[in-house]
PDB file of C-alpha atoms in Angstrom:
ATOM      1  CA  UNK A   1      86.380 121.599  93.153  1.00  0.00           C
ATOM      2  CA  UNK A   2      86.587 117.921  93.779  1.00  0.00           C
ATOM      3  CA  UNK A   3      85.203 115.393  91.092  1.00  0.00           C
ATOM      4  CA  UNK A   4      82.689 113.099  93.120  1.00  0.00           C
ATOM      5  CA  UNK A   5      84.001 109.388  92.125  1.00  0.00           C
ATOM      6  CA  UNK A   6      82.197 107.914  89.187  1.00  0.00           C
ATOM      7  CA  UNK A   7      82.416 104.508  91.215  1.00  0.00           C
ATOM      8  CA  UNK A   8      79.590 102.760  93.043  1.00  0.00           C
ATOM      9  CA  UNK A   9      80.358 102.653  96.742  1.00  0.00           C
ATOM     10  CA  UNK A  10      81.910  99.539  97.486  1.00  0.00           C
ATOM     11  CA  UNK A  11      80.613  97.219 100.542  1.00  0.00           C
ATOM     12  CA  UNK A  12      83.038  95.094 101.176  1.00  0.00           C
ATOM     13  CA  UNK A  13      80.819  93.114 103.070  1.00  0.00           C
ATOM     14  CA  UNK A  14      79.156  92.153 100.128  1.00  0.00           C
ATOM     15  CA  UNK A  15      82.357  91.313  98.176  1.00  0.00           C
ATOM     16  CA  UNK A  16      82.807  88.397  96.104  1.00  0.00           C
ATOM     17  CA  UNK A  17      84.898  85.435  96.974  1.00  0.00           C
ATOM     18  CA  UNK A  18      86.855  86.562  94.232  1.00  0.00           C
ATOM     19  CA  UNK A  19      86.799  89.975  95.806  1.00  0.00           C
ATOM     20  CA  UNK A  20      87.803  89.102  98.902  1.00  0.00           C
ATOM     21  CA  UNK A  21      90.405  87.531  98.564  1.00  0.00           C
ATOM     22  CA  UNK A  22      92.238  90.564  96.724  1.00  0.00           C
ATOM     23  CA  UNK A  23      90.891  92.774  99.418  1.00  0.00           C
ATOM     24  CA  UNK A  24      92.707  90.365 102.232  1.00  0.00           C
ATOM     25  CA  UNK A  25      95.702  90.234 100.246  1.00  0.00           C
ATOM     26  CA  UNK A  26      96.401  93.346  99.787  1.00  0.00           C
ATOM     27  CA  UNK A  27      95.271  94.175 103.646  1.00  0.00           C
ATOM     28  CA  UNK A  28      97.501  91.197 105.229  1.00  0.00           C
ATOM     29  CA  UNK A  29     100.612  92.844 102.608  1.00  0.00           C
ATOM     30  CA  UNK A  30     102.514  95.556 103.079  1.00  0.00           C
ATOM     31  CA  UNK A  31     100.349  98.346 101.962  1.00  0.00           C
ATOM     32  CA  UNK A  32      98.059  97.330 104.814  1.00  0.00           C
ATOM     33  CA  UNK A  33      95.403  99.383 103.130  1.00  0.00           C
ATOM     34  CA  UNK A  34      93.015 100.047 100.087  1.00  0.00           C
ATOM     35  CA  UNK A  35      94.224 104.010  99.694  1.00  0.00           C
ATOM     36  CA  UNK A  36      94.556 103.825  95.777  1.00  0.00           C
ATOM     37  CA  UNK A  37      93.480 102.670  92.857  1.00  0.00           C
ATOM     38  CA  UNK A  38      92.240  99.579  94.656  1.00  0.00           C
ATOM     39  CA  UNK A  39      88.673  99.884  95.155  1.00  0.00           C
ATOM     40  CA  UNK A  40      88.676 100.714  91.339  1.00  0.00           C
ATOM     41  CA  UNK A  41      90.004  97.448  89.992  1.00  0.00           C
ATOM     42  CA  UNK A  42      87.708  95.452  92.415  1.00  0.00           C
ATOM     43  CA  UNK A  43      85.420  95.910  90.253  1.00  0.00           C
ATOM     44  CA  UNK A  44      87.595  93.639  88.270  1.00  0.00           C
ATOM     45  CA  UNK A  45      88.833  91.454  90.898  1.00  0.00           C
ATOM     46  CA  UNK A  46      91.617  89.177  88.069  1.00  0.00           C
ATOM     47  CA  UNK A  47      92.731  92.675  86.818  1.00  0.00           C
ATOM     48  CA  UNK A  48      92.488  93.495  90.983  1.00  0.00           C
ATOM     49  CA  UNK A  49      94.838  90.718  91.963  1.00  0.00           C
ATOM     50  CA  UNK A  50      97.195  90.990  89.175  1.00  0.00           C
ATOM     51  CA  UNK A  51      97.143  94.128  89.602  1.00  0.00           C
ATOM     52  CA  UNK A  52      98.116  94.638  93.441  1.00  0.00           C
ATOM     53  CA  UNK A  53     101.014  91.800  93.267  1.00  0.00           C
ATOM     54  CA  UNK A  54     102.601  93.852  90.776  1.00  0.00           C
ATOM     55  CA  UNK A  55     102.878  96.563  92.360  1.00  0.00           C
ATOM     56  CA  UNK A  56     103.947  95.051  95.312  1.00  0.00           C
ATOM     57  CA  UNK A  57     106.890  94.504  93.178  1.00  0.00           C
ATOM     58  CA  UNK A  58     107.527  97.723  91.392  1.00  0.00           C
ATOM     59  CA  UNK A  59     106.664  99.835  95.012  1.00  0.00           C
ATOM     60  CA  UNK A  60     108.426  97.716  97.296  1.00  0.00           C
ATOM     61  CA  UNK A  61     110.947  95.536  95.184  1.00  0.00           C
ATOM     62  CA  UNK A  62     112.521  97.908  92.725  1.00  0.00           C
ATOM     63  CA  UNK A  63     116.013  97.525  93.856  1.00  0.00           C
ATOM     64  CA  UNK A  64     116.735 100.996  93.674  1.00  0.00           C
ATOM     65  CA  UNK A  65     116.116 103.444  97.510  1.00  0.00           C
ATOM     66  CA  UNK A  66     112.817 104.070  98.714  1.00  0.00           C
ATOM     67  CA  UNK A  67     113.741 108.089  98.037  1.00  0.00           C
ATOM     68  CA  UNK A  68     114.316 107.352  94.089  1.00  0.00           C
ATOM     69  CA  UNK A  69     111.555 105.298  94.134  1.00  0.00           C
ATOM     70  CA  UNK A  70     109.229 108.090  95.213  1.00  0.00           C
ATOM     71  CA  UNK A  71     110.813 110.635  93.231  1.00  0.00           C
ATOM     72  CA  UNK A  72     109.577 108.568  90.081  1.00  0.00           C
ATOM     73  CA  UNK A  73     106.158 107.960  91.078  1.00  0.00           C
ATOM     74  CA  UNK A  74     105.493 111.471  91.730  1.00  0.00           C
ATOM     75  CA  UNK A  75     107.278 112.521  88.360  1.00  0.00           C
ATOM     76  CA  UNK A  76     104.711 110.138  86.980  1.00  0.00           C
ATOM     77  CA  UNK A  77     101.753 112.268  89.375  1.00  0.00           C
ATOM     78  CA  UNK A  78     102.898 115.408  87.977  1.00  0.00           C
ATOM     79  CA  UNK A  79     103.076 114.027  84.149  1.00  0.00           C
ATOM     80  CA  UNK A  80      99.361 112.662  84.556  1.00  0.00           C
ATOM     81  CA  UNK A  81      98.047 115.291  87.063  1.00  0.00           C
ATOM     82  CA  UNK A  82      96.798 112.275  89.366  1.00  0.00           C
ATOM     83  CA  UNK A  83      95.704 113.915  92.193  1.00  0.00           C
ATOM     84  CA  UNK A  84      95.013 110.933  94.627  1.00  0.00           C
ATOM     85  CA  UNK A  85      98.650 109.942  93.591  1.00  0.00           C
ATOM     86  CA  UNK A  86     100.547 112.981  94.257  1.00  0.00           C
ATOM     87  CA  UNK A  87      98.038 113.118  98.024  1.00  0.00           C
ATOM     88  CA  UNK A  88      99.068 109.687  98.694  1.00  0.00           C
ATOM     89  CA  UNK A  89     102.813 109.304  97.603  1.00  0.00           C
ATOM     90  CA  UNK A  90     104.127 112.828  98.415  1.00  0.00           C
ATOM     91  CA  UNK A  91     104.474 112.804 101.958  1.00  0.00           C
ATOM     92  CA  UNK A  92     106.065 109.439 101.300  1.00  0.00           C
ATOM     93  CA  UNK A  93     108.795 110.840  99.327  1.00  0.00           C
ATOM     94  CA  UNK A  94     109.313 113.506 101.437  1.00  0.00           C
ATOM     95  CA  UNK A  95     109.826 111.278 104.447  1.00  0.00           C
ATOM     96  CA  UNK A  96     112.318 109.318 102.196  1.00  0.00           C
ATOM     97  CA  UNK A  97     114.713 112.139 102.045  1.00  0.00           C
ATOM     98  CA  UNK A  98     113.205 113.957  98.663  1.00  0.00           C
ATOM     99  CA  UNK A  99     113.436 117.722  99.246  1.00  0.00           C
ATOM    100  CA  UNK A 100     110.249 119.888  99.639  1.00  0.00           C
ATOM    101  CA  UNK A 101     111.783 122.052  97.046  1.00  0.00           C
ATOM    102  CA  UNK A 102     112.490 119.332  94.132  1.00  0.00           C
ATOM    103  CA  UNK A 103     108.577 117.942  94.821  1.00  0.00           C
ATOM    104  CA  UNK A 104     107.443 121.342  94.033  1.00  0.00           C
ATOM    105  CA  UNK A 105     109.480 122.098  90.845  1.00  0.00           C
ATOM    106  CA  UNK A 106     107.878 118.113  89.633  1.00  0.00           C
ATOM    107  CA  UNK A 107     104.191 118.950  90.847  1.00  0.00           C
ATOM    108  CA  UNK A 108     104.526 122.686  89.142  1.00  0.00           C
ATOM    109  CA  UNK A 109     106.200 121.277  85.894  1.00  0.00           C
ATOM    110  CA  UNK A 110     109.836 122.647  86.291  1.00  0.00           C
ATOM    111  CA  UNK A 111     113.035 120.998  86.010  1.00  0.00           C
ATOM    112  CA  UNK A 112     114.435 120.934  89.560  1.00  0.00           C
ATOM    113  CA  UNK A 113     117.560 121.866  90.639  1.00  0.00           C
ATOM    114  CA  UNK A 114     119.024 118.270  92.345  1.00  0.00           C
ATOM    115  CA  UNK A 115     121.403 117.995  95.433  1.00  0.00           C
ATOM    116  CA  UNK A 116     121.977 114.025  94.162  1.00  0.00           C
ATOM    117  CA  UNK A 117     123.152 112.772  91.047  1.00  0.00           C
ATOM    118  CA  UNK A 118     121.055 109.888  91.673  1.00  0.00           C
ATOM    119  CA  UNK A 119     117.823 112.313  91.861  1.00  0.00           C
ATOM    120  CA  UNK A 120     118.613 113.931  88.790  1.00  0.00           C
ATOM    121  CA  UNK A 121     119.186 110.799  86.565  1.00  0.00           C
ATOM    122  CA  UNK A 122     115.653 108.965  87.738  1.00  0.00           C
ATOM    123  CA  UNK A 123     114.139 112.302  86.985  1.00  0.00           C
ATOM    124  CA  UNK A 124     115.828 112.297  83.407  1.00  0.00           C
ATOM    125  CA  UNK A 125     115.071 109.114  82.733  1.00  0.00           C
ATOM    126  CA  UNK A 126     111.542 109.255  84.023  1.00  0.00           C
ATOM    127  CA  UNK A 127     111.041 112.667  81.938  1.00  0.00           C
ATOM    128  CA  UNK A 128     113.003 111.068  78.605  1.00  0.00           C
ATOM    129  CA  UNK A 129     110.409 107.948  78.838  1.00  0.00           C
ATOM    130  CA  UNK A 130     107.344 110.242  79.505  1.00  0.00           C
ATOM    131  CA  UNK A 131     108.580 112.872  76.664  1.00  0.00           C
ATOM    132  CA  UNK A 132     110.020 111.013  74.136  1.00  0.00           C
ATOM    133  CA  UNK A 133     108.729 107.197  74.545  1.00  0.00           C
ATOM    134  CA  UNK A 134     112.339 106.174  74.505  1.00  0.00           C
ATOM    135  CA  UNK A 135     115.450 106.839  76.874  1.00  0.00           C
ATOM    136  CA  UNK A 136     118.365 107.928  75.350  1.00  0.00           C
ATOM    137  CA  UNK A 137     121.369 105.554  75.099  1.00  0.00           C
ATOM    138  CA  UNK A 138     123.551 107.644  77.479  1.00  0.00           C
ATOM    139  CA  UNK A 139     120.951 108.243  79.764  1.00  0.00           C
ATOM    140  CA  UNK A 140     120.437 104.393  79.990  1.00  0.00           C
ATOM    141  CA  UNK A 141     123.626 103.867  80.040  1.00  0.00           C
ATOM    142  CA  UNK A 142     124.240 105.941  83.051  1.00  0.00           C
ATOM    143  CA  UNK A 143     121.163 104.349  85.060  1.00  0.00           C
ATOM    144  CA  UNK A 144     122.359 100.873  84.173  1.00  0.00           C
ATOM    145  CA  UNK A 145     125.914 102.032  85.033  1.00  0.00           C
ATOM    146  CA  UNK A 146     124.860 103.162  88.341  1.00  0.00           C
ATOM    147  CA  UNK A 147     122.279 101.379  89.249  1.00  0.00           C
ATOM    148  CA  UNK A 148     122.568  97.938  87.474  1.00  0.00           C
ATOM    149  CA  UNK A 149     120.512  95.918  84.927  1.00  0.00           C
ATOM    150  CA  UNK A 150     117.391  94.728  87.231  1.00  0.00           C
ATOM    151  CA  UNK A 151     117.183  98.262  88.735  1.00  0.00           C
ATOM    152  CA  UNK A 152     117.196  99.967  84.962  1.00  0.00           C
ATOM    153  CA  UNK A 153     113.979  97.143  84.755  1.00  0.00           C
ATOM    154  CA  UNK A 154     112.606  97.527  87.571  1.00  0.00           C
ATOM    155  CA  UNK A 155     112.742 101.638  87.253  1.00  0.00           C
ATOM    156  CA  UNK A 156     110.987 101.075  84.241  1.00  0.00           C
ATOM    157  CA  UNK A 157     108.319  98.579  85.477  1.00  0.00           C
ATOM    158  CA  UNK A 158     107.681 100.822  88.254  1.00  0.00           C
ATOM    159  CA  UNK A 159     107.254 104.566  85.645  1.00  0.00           C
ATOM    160  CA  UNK A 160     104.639 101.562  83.798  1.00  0.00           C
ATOM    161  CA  UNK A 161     103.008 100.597  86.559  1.00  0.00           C
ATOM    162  CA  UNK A 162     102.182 103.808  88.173  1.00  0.00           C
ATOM    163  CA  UNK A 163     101.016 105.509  84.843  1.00  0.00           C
ATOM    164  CA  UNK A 164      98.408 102.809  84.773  1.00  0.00           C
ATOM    165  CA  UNK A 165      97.388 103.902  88.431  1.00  0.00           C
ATOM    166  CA  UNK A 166      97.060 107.593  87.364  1.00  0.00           C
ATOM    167  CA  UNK A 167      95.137 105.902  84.763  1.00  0.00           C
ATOM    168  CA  UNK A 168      92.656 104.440  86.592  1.00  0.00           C
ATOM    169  CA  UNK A 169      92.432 106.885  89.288  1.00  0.00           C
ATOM    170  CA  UNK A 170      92.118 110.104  86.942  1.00  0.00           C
ATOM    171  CA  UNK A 171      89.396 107.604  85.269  1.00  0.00           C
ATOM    172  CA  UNK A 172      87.198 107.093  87.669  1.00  0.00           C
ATOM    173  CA  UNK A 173      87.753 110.408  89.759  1.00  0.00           C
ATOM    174  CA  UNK A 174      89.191 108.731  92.795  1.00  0.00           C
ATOM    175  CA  UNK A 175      90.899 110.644  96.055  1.00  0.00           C
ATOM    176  CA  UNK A 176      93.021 109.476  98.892  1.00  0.00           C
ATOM    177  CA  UNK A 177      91.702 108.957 101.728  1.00  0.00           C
ATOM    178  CA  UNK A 178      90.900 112.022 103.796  1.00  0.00           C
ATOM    179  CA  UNK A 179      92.007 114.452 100.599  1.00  0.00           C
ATOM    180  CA  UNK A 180      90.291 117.850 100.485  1.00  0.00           C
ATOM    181  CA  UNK A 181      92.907 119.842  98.172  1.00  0.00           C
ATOM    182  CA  UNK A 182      93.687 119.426  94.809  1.00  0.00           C
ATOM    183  CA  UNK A 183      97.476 119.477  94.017  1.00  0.00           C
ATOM    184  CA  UNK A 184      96.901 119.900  90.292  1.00  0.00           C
ATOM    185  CA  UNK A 185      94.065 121.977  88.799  1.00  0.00           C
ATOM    186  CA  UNK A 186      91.445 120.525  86.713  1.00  0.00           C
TER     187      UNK A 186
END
């Protein structure tokens, strides 16, 4: 059953001048769109603005392959059951080159079975942050190896960042836009 949002509806219209100029910002950028955790942080518009421009950074400016990218958001999805994030960033991934089959070993909590080494070391980096708090030293060693210094950090920014969207949007109930299906029960 789908959790009505516990947020007021949001006019923008009525926004603030504070308000408004997130909501432009984030329109005129390259999500193009408030789909997200957006129209939760409004509410908030310093937290909002912050907010967005970093992850602008960690979505976008990662330095690692839109495909990787994806793959770690929706390990982060799966880890926080965030349904809105899973709707939104799944079809994403998939159009980035992540298998159907690996998404649906993350969403349904099993380890997949990786065609790319690359795949398989986000994922066991992702899953040794989320499990343990810590990455191993060979595990970071192999990510900084192959992907380089700002990539390991940016990785890592990106697993932060997207934990605090499940956050908010497991918080305050929040879908995607035209969801009717829950990838994760409740």
């Amino acid at each position: 059953m789908m959790q009505p949002s516990r947020l007021p509806a949001f006019d923008p219209n009525q926004a603030s001048p504070e308000q408004r100029a997130v909501l432009d910002e984030i329109l005129s950028g390259p999500r193009g769109n408030l789909n997200g955790p957006f129209l939760g942080w409004i509410h908030h518009p310093e937290l909002a603005q912050h907010a967005q421009r970093l992850g602008a950074v960690c979505r976008y400016r990662t330095g690692l392959p839109l495909r990787l990218s994806e793959l770690a958001i929706l390990v982060t999805a799966a880890r926080w059951r965030s349904q809105a994030e899973w709707y939104i960033h799944h079809p994403i991934a998939l159009e980035a080159g992540l298998p159907a089959e690996t998404a649906e070993s993350i969403r349904t909590g099993r380890v997949p079975v990786f065609e790319q080494d690359d795949d398989a070391l986000v994922h066991a980096f992702a899953s040794e942050l989320y499990d343990q708090r810590r990455v191993s030293d060979a595990t970071y060693g192999k990510a900084v190896e192959r992907f380089g210094l700002a990539a390991t950090v940016g990785l890592t920014g990106l697993l932060g960042y997207y934990a605090m969207v499940a956050m908010t949007l497991n918080v305050f109930g929040m879908r995607g836009d035209g969801q009717t299906a829950l990838p994760f029960e409740e």
